[in-house]
Coordinates of N, CA and C in Angstrom, one line a residue:
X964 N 0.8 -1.2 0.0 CA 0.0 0.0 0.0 C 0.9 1.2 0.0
X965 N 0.7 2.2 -0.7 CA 1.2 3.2 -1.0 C 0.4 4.4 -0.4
X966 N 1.2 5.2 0.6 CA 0.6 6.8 1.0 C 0.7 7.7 0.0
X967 N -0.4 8.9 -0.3 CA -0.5 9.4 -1.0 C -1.6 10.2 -1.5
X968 N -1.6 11.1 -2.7 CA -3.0 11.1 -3.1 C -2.8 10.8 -4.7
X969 N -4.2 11.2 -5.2 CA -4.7 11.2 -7.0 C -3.5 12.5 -7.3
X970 N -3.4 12.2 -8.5 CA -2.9 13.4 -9.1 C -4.1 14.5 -9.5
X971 N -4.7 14.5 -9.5 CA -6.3 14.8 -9.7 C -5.6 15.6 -8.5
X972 N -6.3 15.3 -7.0 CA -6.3 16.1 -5.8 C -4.7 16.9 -5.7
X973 N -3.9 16.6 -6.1 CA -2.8 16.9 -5.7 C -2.9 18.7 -6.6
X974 N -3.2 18.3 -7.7 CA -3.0 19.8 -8.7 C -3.9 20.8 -8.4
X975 N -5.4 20.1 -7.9 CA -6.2 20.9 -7.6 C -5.9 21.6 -6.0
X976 N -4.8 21.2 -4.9 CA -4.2 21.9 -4.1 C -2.8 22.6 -4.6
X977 N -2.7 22.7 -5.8 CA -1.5 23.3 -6.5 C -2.4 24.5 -6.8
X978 N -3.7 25.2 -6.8 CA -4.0 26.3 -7.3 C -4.8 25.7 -9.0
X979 N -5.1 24.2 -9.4 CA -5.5 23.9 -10.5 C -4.3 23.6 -11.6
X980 N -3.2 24.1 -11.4 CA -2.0 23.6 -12.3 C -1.0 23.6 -12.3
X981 N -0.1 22.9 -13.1 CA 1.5 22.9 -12.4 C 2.3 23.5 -13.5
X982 N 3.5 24.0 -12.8 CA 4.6 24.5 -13.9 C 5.1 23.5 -14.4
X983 N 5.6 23.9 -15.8 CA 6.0 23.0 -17.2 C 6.8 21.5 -16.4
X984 N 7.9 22.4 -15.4 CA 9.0 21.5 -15.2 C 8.6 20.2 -14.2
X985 N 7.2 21.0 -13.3 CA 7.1 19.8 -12.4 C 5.7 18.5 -13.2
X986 N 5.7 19.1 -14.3 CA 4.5 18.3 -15.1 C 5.2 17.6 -15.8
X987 N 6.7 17.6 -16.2 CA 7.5 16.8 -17.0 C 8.0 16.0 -16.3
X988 N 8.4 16.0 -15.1 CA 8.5 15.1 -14.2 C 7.7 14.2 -13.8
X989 N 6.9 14.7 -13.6 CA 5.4 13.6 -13.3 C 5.5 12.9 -14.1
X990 N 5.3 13.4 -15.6 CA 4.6 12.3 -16.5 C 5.5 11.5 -17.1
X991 N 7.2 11.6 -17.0 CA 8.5 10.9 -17.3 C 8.2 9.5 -17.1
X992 N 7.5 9.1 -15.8 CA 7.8 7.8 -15.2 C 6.3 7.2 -15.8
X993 N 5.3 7.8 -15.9 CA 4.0 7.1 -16.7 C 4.3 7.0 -18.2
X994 N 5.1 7.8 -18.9 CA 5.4 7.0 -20.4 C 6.3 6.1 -20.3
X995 N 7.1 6.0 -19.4 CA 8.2 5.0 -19.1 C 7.3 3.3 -18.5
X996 N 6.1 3.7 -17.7 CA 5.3 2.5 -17.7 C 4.3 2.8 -18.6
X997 N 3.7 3.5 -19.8 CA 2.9 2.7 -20.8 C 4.3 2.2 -22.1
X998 N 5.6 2.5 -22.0 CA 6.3 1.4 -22.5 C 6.4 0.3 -22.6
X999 N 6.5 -0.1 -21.3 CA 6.2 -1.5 -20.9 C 4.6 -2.0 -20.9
X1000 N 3.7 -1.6 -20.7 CA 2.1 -1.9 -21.1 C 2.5 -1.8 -22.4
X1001 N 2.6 -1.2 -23.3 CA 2.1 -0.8 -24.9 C 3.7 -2.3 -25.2
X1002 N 4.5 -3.2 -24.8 CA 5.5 -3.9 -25.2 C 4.7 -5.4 -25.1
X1003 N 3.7 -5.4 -24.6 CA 2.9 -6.7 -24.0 C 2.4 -7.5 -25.0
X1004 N 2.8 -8.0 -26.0 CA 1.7 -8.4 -27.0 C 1.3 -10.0 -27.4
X1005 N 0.1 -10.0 -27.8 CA -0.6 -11.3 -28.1 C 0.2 -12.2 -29.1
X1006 N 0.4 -13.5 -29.4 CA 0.5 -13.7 -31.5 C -0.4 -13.4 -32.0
X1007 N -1.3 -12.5 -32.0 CA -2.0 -11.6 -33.4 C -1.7 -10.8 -33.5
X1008 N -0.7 -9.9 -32.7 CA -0.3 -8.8 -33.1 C -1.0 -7.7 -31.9
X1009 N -2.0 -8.1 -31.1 CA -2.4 -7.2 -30.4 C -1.9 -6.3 -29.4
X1010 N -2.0 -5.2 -28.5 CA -1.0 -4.8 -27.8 C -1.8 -4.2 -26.6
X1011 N -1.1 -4.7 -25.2 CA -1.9 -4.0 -24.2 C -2.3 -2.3 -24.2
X1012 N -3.3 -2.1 -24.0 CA -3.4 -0.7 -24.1 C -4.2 -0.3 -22.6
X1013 N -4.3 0.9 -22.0 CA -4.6 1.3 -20.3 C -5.7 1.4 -20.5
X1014 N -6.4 2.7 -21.8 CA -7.6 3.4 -22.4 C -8.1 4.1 -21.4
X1015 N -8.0 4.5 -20.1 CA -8.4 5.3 -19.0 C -7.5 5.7 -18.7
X1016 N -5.9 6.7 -18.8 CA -5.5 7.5 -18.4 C -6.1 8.7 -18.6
X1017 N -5.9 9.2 -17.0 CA -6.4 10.7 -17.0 C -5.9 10.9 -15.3
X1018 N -6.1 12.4 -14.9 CA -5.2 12.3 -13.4 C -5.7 11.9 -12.1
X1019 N -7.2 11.3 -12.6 CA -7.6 10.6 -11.3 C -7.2 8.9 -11.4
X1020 N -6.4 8.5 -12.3 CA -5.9 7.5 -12.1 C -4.8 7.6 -12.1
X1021 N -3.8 8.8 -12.1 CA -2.4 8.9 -11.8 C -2.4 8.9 -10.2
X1022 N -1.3 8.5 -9.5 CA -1.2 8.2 -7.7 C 0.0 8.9 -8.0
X1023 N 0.1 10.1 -6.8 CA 1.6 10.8 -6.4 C 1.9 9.9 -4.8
X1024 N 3.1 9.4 -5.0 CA 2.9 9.1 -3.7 C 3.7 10.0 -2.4
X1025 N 3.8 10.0 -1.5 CA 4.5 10.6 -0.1 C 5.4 11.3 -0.9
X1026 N 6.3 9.9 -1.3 CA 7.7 10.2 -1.4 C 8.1 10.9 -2.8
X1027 N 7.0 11.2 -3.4 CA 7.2 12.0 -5.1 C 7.0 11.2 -6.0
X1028 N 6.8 9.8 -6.0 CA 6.9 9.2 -7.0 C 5.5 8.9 -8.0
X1029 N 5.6 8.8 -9.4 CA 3.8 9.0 -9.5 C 3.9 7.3 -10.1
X1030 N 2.7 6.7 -10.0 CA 2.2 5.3 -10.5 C 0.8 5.5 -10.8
X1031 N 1.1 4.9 -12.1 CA -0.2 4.6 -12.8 C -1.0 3.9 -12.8
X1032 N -2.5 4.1 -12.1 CA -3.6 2.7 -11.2 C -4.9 2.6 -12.4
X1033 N -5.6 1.5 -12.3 CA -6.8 0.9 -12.6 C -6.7 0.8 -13.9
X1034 N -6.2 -0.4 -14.0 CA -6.2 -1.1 -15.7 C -7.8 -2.0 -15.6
X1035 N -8.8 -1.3 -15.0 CA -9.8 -1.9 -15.2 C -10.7 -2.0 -16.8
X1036 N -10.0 -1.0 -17.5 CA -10.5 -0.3 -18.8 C -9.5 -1.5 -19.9
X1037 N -8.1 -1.9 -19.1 CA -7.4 -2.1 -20.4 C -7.5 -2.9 -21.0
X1038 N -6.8 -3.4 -21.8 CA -7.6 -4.7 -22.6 C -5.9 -4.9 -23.8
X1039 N -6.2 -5.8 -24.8 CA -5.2 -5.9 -25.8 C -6.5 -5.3 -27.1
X1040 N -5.6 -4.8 -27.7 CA -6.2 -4.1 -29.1 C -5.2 -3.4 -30.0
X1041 N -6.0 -3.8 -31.1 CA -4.9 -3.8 -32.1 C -4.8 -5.1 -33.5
X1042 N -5.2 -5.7 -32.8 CA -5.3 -7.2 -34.1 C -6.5 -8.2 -34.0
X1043 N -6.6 -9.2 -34.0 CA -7.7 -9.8 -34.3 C -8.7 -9.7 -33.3
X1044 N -8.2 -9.8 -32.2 CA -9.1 -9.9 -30.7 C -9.7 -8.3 -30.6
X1045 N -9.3 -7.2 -31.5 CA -10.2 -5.6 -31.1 C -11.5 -6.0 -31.8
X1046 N -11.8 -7.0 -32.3 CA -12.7 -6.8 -33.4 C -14.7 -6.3 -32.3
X1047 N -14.2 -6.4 -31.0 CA -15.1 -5.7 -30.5 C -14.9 -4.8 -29.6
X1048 N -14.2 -3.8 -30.1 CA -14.0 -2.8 -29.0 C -15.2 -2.2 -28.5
X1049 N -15.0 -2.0 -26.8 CA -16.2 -1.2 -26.6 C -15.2 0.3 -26.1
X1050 N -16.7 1.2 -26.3 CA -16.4 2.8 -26.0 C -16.2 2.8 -24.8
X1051 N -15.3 3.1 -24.7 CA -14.9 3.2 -22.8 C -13.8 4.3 -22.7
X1052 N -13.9 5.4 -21.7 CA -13.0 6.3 -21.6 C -14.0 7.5 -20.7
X1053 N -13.0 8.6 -20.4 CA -13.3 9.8 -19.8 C -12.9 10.4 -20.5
X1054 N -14.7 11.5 -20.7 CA -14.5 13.1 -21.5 C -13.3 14.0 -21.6
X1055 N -12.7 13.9 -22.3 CA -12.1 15.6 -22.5 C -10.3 14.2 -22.8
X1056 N -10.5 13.4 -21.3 CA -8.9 12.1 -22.1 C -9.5 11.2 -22.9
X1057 N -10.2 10.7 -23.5 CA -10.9 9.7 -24.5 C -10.5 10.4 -25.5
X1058 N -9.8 9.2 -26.5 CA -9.5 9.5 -28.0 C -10.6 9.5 -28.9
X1059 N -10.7 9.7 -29.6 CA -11.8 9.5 -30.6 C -11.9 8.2 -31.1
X1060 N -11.7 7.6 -31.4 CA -11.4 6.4 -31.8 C -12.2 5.2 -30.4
X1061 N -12.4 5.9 -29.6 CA -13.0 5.3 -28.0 C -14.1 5.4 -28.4
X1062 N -14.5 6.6 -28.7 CA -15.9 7.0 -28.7 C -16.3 6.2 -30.3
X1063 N -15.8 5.8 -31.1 CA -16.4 5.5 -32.4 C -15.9 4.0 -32.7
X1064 N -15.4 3.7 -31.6 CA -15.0 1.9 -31.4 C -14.6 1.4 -32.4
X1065 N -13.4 2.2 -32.7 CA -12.3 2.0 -34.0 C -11.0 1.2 -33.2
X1066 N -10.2 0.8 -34.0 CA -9.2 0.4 -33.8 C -8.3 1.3 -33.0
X1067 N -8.1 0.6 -31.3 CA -7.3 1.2 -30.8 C -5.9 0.6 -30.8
X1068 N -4.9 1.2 -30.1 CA -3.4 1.2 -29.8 C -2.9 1.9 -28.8
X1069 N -1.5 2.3 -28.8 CA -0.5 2.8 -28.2 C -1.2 4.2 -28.6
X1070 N -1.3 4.4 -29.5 CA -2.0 6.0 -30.4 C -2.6 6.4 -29.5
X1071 N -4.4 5.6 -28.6 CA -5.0 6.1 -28.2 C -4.5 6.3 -26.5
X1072 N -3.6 5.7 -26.0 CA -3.1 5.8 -24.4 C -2.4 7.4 -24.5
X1073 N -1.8 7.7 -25.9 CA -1.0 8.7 -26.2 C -2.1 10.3 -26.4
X1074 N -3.1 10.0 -26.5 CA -3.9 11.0 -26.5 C -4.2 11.1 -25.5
X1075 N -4.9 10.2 -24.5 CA -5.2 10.6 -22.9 C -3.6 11.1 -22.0
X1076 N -2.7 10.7 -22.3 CA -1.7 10.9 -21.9 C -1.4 12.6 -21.9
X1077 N -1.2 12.4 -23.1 CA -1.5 14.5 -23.8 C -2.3 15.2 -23.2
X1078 N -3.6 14.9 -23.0 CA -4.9 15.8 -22.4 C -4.5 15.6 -21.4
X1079 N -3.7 14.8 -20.5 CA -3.3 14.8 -18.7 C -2.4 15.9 -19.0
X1080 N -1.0 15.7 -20.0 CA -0.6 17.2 -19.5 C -1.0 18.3 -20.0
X1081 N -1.9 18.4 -20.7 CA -2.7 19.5 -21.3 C -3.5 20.3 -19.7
X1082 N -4.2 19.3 -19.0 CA -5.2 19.5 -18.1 C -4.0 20.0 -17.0
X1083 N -2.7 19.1 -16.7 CA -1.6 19.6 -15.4 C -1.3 20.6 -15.9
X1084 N -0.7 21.1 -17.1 CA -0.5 22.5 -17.2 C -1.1 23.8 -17.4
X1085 N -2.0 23.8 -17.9 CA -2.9 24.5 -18.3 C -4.3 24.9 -17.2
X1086 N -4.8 23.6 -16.8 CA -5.9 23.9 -15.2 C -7.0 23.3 -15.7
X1087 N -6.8 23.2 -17.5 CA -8.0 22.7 -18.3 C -8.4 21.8 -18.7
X1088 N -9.4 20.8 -18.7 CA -9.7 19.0 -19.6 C -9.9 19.8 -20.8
X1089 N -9.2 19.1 -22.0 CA -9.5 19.6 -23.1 C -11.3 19.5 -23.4
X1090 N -11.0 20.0 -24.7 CA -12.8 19.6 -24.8 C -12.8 18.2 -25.8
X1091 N -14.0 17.1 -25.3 CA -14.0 15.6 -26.2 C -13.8 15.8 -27.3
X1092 N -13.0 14.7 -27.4 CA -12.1 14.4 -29.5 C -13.7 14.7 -30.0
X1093 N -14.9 13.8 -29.8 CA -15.8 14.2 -30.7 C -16.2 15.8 -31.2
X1094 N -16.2 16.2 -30.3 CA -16.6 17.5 -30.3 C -15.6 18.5 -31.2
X1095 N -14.4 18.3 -30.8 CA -13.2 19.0 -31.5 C -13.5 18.7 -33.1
X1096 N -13.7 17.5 -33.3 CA -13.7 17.3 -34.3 C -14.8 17.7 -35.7
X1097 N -16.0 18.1 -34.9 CA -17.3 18.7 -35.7 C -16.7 20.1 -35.9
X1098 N -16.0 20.5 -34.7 CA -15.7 22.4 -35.4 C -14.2 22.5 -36.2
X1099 N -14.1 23.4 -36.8 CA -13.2 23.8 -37.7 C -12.7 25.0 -38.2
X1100 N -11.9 25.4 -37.2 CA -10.6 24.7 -37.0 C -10.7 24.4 -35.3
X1101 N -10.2 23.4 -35.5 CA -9.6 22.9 -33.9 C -9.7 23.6 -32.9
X1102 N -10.8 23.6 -32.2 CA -10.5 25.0 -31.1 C -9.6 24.8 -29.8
X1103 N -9.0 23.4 -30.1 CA -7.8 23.2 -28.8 C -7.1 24.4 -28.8
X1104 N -6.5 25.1 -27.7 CA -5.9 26.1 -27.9 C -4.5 26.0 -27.0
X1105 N -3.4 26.0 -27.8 CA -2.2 25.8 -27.0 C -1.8 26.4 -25.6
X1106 N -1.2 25.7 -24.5 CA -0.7 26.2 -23.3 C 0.0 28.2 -23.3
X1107 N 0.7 27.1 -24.4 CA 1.4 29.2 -24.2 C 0.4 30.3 -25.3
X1108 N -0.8 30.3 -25.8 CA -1.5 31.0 -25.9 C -2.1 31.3 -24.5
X1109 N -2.3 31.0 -23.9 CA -2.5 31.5 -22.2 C -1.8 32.4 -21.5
X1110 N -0.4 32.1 -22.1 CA 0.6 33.1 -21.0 C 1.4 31.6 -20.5
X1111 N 1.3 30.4 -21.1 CA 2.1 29.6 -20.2 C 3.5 29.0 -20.6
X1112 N 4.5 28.8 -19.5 CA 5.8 29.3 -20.1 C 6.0 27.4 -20.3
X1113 N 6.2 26.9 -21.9 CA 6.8 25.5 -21.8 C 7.2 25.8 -23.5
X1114 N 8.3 25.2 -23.3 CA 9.5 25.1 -24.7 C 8.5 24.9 -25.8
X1115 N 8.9 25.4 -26.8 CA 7.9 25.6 -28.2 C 7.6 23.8 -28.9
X1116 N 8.9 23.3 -28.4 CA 9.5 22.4 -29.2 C 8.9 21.1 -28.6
X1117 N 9.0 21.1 -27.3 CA 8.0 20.1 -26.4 C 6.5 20.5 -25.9
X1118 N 5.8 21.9 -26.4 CA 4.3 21.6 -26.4 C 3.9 21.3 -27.8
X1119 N 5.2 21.9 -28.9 CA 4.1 20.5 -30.4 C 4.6 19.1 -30.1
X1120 N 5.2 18.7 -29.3 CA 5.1 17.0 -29.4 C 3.7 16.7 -28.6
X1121 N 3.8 17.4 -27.6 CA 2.4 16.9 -27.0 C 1.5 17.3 -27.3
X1122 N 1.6 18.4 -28.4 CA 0.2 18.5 -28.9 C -0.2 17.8 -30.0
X1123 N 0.9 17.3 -30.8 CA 0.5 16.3 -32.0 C 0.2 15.2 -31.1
X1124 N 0.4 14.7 -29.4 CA -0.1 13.8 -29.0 C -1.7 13.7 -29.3
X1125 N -2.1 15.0 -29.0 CA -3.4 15.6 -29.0 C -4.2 15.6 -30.1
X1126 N -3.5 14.9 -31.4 CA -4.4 15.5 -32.3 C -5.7 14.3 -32.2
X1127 N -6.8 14.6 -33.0 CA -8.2 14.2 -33.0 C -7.8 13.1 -33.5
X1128 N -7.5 12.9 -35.1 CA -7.7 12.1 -35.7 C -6.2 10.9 -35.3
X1129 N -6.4 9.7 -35.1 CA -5.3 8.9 -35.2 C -4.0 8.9 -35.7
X1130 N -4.3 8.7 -37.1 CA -3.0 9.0 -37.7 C -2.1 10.3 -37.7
X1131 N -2.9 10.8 -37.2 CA -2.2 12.4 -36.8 C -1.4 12.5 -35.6
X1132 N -1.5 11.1 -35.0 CA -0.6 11.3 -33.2 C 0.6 10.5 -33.7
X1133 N 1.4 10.5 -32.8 CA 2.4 9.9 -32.5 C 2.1 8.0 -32.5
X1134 N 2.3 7.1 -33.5 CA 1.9 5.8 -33.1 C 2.5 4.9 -31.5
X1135 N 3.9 5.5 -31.8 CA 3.9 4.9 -29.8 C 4.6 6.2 -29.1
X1136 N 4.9 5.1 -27.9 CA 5.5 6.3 -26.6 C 7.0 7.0 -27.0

């Protein structure tokens, strides 16, 4: 058992959000464990995926360290066994591909991943992939259009984490 709280509670006693540097720290060690989740695979080709990241399932613990809880969502997808995905996820971190019970992956853990630091840095849950996706242009709006200070070069990676459409993200971690 681990002392501690949600990353959820923890930010929300930070004032709603954290600076760049302590949000890159955090989320260092959860792409370093969806490496090892997203390395798990069936012989069809399938690949473990979480599908419920977001910061009420990230845990900070005492000692700083963050761990990533409730693979109740996860499942293998990706090859023959997706052939029934269900829609499962939380608004604002759900990929689109969740909500339209498309072929998921590593892709879609990489978009909830993005909207966690989208939401630690910024104070904000993006708004749902579906929704993004009916208006045009994208009304995601980048951290440093706010006034927030994070390297040009590391908010387009995580924002291409972010994009709507699949092939538009990053395929792995």
């Amino acid at each position: 058992y681990l002392e501690g709280q949600t990353l959820e509670a923890y930010v929300d006693s930070q004032q709603g959000r954290l600076p760049y540097e302590v949000v890159a720290a955090m989320l260092d060690p959860v792409l370093e464990a969806l490496k090892a989740v997203h390395s798990e695979t069936l012989p069809d080709g399938s690949t473990m995926v979480h599908r419920d990241i977001k910061p009420q399932n990230l845990y900070i613990t005492n000692t700083g360290q963050v761990k990533l809880l409730d693979f109740g969502a996860a499942r293998f997808a990706g090859g023959q066994s997706d052939r029934s995905a269900t829609a499962m996820g939380t608004e604002g971190y759900a990929a689109l591909e969740q909500y339209q019970r498309k072929t998921q992956g590593p892709w879609t853990d990489i978009y909830a991943t993005a909207a966690t630091w989208y939401r630690l840095l910024s104070g904000k849950t993006p708004m749902a992939a579906v929704e993004r996706l009916a208006e045009d242009p994208d009304p995601l709006v980048p951290p440093s259009a706010h006034g927030i200070e994070v390297p040009p070069e590391i908010e387009s990676i995580w924002l291409k984490g972010l994009a709507v459409l699949p092939q538009d993200r990053w395929a792995t971690v």
